[in-house]
Coordinates of N, CA and C in Angstrom, one line a residue:
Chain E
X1 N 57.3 -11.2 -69.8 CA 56.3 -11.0 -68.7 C 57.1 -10.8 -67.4
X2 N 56.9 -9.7 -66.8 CA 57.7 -9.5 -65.4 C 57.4 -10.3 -64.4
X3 N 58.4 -10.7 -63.6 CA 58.2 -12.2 -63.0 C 58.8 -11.7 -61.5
X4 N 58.9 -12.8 -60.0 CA 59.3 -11.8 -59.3 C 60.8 -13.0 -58.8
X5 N 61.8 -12.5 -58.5 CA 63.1 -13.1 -58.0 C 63.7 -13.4 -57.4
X6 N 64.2 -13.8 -56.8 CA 64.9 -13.9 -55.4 C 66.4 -14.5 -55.6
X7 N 66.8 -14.2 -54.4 CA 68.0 -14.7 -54.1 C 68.8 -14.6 -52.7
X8 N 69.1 -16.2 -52.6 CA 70.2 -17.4 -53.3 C 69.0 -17.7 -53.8
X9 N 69.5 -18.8 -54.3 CA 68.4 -19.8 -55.1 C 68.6 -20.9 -53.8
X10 N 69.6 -21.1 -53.0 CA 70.1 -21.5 -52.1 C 71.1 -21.1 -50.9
X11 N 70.9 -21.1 -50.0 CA 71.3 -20.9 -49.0 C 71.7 -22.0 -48.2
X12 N 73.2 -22.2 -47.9 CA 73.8 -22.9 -46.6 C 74.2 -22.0 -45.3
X13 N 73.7 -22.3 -43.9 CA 74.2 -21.5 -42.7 C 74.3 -22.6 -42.0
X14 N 74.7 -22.0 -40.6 CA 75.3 -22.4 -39.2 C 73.8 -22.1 -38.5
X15 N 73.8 -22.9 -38.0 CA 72.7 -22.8 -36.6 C 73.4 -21.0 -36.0
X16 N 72.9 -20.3 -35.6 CA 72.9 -19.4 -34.8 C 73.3 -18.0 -35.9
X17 N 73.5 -18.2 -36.8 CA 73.9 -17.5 -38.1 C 72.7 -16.3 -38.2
X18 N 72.8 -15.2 -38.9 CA 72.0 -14.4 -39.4 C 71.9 -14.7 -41.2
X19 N 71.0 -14.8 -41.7 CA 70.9 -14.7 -43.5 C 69.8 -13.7 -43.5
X20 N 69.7 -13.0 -44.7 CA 69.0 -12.4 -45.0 C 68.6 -13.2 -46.7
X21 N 67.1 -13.0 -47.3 CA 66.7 -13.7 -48.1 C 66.4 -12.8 -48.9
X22 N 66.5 -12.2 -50.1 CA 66.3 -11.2 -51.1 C 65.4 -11.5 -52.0
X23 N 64.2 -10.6 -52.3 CA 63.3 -10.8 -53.2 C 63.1 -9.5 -54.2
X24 N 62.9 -9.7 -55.0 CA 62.8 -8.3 -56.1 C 61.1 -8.5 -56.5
X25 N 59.9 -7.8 -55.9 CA 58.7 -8.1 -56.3 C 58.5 -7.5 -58.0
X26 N 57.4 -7.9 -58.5 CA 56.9 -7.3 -59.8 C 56.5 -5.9 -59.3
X27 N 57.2 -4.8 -60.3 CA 57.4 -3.5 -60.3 C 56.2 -2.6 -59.2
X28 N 55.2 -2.8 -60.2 CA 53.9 -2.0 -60.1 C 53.2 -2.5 -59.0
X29 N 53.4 -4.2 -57.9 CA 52.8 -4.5 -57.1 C 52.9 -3.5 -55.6
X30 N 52.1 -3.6 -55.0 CA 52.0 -2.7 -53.8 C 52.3 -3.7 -52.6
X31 N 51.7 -4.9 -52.7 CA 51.4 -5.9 -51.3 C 52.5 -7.0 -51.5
X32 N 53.3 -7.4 -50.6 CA 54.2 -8.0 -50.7 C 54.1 -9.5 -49.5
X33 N 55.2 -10.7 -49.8 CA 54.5 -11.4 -49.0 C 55.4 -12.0 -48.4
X34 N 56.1 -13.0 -47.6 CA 56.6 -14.3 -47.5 C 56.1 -15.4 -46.6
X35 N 56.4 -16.7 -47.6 CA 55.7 -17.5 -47.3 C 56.7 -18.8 -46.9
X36 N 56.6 -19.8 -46.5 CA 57.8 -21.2 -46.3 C 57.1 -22.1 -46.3
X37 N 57.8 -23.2 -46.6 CA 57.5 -24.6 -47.4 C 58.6 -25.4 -46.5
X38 N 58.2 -26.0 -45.5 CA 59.5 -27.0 -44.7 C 58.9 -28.4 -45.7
X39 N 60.1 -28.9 -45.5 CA 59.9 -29.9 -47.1 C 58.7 -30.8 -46.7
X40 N 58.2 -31.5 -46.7 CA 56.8 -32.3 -46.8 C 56.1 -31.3 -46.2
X41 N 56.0 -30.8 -46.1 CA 54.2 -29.8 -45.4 C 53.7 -28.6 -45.9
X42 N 52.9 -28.5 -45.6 CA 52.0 -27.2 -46.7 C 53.1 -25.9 -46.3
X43 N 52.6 -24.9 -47.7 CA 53.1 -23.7 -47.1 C 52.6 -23.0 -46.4
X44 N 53.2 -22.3 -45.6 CA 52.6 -21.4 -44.6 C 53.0 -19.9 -44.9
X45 N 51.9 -19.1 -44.7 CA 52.2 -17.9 -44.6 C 53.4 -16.9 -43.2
X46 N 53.8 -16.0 -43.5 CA 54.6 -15.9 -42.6 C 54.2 -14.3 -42.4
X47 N 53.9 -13.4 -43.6 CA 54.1 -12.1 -43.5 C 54.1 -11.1 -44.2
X48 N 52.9 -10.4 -44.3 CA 52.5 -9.7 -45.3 C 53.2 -7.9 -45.2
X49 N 53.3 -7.5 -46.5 CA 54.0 -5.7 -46.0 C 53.2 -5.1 -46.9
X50 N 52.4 -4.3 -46.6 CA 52.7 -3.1 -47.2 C 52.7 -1.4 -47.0
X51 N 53.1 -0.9 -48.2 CA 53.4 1.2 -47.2 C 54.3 0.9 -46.2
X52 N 55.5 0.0 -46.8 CA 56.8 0.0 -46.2 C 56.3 -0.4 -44.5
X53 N 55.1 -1.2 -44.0 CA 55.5 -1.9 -42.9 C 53.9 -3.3 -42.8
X54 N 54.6 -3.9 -41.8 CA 53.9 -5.2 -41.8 C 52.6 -5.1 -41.4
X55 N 51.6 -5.4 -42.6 CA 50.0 -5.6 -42.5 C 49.9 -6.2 -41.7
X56 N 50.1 -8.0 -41.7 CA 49.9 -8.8 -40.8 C 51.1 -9.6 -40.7
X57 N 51.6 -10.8 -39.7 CA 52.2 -11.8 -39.4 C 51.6 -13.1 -38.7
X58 N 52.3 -14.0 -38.9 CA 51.8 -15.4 -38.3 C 52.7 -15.5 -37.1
X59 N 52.2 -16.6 -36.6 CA 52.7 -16.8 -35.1 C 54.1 -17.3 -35.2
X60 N 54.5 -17.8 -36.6 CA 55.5 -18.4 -37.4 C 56.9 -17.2 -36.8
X61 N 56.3 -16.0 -37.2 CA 57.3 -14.9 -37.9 C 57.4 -13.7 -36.4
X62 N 58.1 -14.7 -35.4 CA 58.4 -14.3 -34.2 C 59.7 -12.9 -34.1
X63 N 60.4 -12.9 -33.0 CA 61.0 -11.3 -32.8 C 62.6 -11.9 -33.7
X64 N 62.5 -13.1 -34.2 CA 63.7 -13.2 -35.0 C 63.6 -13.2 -36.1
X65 N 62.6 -12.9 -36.9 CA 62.2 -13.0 -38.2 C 61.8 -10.7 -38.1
X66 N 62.6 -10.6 -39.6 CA 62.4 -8.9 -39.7 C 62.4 -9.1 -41.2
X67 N 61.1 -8.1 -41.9 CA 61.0 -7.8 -43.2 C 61.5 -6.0 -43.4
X68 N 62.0 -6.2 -44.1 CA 61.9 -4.6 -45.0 C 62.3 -3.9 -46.4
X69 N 61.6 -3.1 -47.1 CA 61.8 -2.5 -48.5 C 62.8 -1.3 -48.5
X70 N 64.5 -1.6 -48.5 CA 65.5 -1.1 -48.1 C 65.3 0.4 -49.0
X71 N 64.9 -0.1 -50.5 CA 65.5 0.7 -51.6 C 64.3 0.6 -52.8
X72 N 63.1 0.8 -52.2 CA 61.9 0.4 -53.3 C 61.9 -0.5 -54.1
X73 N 63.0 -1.1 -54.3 CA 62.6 -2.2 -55.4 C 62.8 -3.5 -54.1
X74 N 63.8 -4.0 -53.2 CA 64.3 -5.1 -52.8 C 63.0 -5.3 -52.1
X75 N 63.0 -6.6 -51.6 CA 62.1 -6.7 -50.5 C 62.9 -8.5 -49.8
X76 N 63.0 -8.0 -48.6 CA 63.9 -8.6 -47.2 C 63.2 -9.5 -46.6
X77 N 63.5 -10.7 -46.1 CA 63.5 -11.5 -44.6 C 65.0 -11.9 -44.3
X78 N 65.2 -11.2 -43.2 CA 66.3 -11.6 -42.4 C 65.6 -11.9 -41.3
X79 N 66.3 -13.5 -40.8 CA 66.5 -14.3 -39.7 C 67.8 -14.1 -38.9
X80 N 67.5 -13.6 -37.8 CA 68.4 -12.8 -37.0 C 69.4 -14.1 -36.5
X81 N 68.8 -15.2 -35.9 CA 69.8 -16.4 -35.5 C 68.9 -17.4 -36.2
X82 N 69.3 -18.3 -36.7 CA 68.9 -19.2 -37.4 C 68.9 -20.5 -37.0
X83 N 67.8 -21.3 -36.7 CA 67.5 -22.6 -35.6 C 67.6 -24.1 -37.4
X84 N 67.8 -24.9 -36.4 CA 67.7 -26.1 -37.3 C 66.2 -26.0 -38.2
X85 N 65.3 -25.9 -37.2 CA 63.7 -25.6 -37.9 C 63.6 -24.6 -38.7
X86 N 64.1 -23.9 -39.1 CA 64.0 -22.6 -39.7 C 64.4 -23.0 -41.2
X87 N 65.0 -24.2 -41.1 CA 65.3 -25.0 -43.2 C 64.2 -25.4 -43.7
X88 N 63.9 -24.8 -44.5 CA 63.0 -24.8 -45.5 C 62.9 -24.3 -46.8
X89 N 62.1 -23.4 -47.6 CA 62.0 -23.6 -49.3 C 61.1 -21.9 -48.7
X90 N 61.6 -20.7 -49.0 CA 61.4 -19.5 -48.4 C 60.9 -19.1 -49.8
X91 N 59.1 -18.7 -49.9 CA 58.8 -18.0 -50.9 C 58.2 -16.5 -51.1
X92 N 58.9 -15.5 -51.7 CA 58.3 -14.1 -52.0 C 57.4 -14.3 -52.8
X93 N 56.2 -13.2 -52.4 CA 54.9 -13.1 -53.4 C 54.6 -11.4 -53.3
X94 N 54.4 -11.2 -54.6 CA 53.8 -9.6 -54.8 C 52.2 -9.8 -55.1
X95 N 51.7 -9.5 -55.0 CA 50.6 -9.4 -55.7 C 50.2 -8.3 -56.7
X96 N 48.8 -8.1 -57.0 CA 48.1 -7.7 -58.6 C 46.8 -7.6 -58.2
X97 N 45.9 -6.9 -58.1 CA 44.1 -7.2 -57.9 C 44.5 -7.8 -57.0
X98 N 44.2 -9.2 -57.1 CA 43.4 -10.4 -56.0 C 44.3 -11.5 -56.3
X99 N 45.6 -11.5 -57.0 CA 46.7 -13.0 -56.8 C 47.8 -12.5 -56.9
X100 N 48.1 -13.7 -56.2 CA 49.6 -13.6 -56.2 C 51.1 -13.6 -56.7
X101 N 51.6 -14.0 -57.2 CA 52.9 -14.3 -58.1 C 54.0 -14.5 -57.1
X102 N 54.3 -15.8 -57.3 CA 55.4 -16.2 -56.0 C 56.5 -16.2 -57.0
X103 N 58.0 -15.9 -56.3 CA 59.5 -16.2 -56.8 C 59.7 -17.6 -56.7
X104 N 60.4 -17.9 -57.3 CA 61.3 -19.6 -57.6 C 61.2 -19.9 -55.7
X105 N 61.9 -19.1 -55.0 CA 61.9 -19.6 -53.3 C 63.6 -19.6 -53.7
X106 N 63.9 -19.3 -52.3 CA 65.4 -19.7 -52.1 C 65.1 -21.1 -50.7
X107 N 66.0 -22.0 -51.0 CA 66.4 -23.3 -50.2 C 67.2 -22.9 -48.9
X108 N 66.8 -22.8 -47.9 CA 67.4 -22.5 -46.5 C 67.6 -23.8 -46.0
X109 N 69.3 -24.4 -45.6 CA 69.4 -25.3 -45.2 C 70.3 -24.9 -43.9
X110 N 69.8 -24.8 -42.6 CA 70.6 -24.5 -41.4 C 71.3 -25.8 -41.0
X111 N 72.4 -25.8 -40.7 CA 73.3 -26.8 -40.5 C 73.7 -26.6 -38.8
Chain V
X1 N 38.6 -17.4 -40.5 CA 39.5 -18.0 -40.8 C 39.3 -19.2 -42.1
X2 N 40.1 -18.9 -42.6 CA 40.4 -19.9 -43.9 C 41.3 -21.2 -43.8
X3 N 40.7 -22.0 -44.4 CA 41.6 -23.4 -44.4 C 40.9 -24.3 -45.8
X4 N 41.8 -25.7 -46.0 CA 41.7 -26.1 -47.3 C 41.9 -27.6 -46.5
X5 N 41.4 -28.2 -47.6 CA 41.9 -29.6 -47.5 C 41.5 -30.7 -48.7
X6 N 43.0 -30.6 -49.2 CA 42.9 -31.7 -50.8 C 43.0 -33.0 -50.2
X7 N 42.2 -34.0 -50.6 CA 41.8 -35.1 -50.6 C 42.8 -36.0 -51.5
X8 N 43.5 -36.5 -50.9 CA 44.3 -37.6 -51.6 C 45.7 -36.9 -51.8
X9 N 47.0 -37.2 -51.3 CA 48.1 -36.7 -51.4 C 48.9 -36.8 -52.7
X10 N 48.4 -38.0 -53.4 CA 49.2 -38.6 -54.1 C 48.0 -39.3 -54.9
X11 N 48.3 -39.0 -56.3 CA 47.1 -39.4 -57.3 C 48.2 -39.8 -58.6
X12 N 47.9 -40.9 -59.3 CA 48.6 -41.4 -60.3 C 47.7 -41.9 -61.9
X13 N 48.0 -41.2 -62.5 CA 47.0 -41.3 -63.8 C 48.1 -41.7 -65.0
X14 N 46.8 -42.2 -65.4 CA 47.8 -43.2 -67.2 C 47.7 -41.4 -68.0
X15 N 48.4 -41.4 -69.0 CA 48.4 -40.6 -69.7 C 47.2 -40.4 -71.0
X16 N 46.1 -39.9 -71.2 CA 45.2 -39.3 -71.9 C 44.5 -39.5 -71.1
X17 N 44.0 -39.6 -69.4 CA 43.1 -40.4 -68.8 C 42.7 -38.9 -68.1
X18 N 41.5 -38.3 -68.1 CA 41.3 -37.5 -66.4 C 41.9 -37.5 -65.4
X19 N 42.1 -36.2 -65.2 CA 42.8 -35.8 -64.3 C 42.0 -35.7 -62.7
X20 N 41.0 -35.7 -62.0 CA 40.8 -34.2 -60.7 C 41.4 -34.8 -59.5
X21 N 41.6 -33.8 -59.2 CA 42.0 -33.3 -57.9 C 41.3 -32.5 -56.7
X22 N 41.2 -33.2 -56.0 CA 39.8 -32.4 -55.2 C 40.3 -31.7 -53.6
X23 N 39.3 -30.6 -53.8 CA 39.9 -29.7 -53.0 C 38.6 -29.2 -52.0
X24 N 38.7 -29.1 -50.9 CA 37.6 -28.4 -50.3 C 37.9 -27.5 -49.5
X25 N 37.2 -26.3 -49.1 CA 37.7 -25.3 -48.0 C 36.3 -25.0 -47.3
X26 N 37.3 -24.4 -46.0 CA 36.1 -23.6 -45.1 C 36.5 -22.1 -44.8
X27 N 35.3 -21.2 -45.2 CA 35.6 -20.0 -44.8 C 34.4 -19.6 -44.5
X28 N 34.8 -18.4 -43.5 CA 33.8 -17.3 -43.0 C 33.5 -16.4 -43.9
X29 N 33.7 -15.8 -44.9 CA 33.5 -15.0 -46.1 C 33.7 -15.6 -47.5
X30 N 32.8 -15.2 -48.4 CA 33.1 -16.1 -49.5 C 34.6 -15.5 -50.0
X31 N 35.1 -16.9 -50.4 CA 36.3 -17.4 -50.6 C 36.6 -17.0 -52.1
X32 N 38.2 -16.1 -52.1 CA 38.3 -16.2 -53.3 C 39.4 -18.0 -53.2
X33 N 39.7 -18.2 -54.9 CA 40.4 -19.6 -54.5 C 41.0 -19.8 -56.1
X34 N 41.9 -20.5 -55.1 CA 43.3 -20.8 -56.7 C 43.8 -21.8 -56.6
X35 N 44.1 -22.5 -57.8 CA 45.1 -23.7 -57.8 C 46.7 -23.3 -58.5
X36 N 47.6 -23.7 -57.8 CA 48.9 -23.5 -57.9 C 49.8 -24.6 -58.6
X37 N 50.4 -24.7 -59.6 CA 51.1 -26.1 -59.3 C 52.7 -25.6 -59.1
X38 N 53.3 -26.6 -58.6 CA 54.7 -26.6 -58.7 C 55.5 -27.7 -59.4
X39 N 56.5 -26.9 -60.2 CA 56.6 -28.0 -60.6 C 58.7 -28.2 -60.2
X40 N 58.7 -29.8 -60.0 CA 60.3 -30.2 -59.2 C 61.3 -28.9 -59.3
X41 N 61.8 -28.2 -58.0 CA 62.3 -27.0 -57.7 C 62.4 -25.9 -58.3
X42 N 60.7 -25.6 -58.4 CA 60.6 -24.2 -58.9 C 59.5 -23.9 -58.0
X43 N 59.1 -22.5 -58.1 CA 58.5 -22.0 -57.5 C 56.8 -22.2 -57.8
X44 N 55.8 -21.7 -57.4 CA 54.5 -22.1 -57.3 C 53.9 -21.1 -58.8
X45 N 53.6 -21.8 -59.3 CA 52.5 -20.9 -60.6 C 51.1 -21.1 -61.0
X46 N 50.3 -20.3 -60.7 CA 49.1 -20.0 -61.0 C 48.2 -20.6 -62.0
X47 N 47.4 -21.7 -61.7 CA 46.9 -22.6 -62.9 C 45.9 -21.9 -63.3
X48 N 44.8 -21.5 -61.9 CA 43.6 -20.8 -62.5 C 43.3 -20.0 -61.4
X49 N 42.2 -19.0 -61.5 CA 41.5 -18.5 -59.9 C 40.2 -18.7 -60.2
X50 N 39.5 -18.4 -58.6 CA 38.2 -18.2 -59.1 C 37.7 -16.9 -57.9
X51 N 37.3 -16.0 -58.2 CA 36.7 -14.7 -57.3 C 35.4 -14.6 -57.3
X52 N 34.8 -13.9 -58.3 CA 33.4 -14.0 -58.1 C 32.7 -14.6 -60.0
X53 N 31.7 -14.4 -60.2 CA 31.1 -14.1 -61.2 C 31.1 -15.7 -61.9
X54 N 31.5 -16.6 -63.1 CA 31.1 -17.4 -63.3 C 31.9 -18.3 -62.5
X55 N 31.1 -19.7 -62.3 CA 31.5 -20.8 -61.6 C 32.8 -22.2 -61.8
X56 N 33.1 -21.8 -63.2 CA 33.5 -22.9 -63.8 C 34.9 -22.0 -65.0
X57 N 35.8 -22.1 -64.2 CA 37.0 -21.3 -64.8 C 37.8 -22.4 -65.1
X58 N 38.7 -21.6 -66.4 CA 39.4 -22.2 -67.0 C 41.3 -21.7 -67.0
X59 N 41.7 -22.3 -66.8 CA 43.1 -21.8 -66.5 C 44.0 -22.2 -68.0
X60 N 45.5 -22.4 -67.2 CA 46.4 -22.8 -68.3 C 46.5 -24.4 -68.4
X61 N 46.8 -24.5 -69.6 CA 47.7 -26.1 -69.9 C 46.1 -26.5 -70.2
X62 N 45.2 -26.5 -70.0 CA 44.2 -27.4 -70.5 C 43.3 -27.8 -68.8
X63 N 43.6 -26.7 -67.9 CA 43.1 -27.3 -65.8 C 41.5 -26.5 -66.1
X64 N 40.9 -26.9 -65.9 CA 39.5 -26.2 -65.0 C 39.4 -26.5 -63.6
X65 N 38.6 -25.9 -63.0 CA 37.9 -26.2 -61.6 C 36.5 -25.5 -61.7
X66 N 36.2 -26.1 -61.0 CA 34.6 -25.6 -60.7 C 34.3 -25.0 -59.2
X67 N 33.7 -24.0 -58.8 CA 33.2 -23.5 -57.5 C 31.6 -23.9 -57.1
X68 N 31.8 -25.1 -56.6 CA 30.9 -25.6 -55.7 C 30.4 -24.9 -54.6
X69 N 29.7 -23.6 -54.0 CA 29.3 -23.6 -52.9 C 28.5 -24.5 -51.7
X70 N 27.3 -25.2 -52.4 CA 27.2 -26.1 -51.9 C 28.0 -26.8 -51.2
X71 N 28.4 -27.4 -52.0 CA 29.7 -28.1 -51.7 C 31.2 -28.1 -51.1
X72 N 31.2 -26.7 -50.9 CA 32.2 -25.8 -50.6 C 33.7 -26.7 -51.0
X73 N 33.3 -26.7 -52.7 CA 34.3 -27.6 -53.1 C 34.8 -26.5 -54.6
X74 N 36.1 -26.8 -54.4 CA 36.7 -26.1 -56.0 C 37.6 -27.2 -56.4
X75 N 37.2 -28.3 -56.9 CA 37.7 -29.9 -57.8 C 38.4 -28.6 -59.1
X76 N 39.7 -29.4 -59.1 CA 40.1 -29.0 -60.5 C 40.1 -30.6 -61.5
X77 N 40.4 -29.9 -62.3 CA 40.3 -31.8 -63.7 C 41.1 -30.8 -64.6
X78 N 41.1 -31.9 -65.5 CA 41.5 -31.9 -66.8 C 41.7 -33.1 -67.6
X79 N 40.9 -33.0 -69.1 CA 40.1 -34.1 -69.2 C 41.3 -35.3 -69.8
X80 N 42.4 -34.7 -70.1 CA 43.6 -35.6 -70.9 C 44.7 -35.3 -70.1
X81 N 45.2 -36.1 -69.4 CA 46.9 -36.0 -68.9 C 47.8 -36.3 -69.7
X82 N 49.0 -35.6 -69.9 CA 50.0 -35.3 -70.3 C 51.1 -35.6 -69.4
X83 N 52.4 -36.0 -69.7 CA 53.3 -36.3 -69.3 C 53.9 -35.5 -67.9
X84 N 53.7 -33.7 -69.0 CA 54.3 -32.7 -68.0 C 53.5 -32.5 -67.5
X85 N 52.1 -33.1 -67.2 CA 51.3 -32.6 -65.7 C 52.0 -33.1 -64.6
X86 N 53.0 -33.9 -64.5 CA 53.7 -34.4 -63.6 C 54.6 -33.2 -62.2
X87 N 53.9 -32.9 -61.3 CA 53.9 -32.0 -60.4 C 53.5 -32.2 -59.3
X88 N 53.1 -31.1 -58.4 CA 52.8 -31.1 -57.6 C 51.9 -30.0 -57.2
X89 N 50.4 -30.0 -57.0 CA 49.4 -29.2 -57.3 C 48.7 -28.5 -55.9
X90 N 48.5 -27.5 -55.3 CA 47.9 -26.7 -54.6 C 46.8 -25.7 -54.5
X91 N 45.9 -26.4 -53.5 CA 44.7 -25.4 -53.6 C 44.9 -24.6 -52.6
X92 N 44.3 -23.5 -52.5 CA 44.5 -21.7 -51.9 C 43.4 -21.7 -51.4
X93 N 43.3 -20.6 -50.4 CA 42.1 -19.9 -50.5 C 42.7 -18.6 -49.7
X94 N 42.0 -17.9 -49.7 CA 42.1 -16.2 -49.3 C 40.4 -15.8 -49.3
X95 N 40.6 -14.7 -47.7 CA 39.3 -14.0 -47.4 C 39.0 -13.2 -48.7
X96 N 39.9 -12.7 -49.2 CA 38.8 -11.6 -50.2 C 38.9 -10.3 -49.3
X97 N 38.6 -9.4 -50.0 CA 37.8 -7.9 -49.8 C 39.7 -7.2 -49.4
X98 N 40.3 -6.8 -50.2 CA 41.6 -6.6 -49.6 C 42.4 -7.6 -48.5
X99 N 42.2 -8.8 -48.5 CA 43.1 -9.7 -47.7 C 43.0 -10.4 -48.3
X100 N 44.4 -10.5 -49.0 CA 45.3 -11.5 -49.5 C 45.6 -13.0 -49.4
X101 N 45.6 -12.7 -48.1 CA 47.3 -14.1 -47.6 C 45.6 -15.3 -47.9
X102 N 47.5 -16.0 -48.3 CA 47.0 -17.4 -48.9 C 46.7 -18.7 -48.0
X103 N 45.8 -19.0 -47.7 CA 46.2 -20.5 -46.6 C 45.9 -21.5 -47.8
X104 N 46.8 -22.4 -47.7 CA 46.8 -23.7 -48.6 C 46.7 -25.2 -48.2
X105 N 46.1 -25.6 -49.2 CA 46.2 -27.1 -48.6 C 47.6 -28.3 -48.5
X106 N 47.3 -29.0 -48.6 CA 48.6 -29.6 -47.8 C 49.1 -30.1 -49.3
X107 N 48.3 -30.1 -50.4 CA 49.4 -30.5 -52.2 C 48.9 -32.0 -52.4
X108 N 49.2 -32.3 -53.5 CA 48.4 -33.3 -54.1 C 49.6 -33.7 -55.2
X109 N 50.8 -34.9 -55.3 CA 51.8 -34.9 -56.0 C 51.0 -35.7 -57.2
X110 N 51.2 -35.3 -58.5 CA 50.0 -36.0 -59.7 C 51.7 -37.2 -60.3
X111 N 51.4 -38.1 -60.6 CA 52.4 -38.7 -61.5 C 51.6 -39.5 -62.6
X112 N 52.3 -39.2 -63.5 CA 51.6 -39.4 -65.0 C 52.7 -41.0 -65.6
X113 N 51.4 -41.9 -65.9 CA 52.1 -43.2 -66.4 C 51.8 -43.4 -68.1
X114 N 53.2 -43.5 -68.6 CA 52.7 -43.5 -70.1 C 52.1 -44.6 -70.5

């Protein structure tokens, strides 16, 4: 069953650092997503793509946060400088119809 | 705008005992709605949905929920717990009609006592 991926599975940075967080969506999806989980609190939406640019964003996914689909299959969040608040549990979702299919999440821990 | 709110953070059940988990939302358009579980460092998987048509869906592992309008409640259960229900469970909601995004409730951690 095609599933969707990401990578790190973990990430360690420096406060002020740039990462980029890599997601591989399920092939055939069109709508693409990222979402974050700071550890005790709900997830929140951050940023939906699709036709290679951003449908919508949250208030979350400011002028330091950038998405993009480099090479048709990848799909990107890079954090341009990276704040203590910004460690969290980073999830990609493709969607299908009407749900979603989230990746494992990569572990962002800014130091 | 959409929002959720699961009732009880932390719920603890003997094992063959009922399970629910209760969930309520408010939306301006009828709601589609999903329960998610996660389970310790993995990512979120899809227990069940509900969009339109019948009220009372059934997912994987043995989860139902029911769509309450009234009530503007989608309770999931399951009538026997199991060890590996032991997780941590999430209800959704999404406008519908081509919009996606997910607002979720704040999770509901289930721990199963043999």
């Amino acid at each position: 069953e095609p599933e969707v991926t990401q990578t790190p599975s973990h990430q360690v940075t420096q406060m002020g650092q740039e990462v980029i967080l890599r997601c591989v969506p399920i092939s055939n999806h069109l709508y693409f997503y990222w979402y974050r989980q700071i550890l005790g609190q709900k997830v929140e939406f951050l940023v939906s793509f699709y036709n290679n640019e951003i449908s919508e964003k949250s208030e979350i996914f400011d002028d330091q946060f950038s998405v993009e689909r480099p090479d048709g299959s990848n799909f990107t969040l890079k954090i341009r400088s990276t704040k203590l608040e910004d460690s969290a549990m980073y999830f990609c979702a493709s969607i299908q119809t009407d749900t979603q299919y989230f990746g494992p999440g990569t572990r962002l821990t800014v130091l | 705008a959409q929002s959720v709110t699961q009732l009880g953070s932390h719920v603890s059940v003997s094992e063959g005992a009922l399970v629910l988990l209760r969930c309520n939302y408010s939306s301006s358009v009828p709601p589609y709605l999903f329960w998610y579980v996660q389970y310790p460092n993995q990512g979120l998987q899809l227990l069940l949905k509900y969009t339109t048509g019948a009220t009372l869906v059934k997912g994987i592992n043995g989860f139902e929920a029911e769509f309450k309008k009234s009530e503007t409640s989608f309770h999931l259960t399951k009538p026997s717990a199991h060890m590996s229900d032991a997780a941590e469970y999430f209800c959704a909601v999404s406008p519908g009609n081509n919009d996606y995004k997910l607002s979720f409730g704040a999770g509901t951690t289930v721990t199963v006592r043999a």
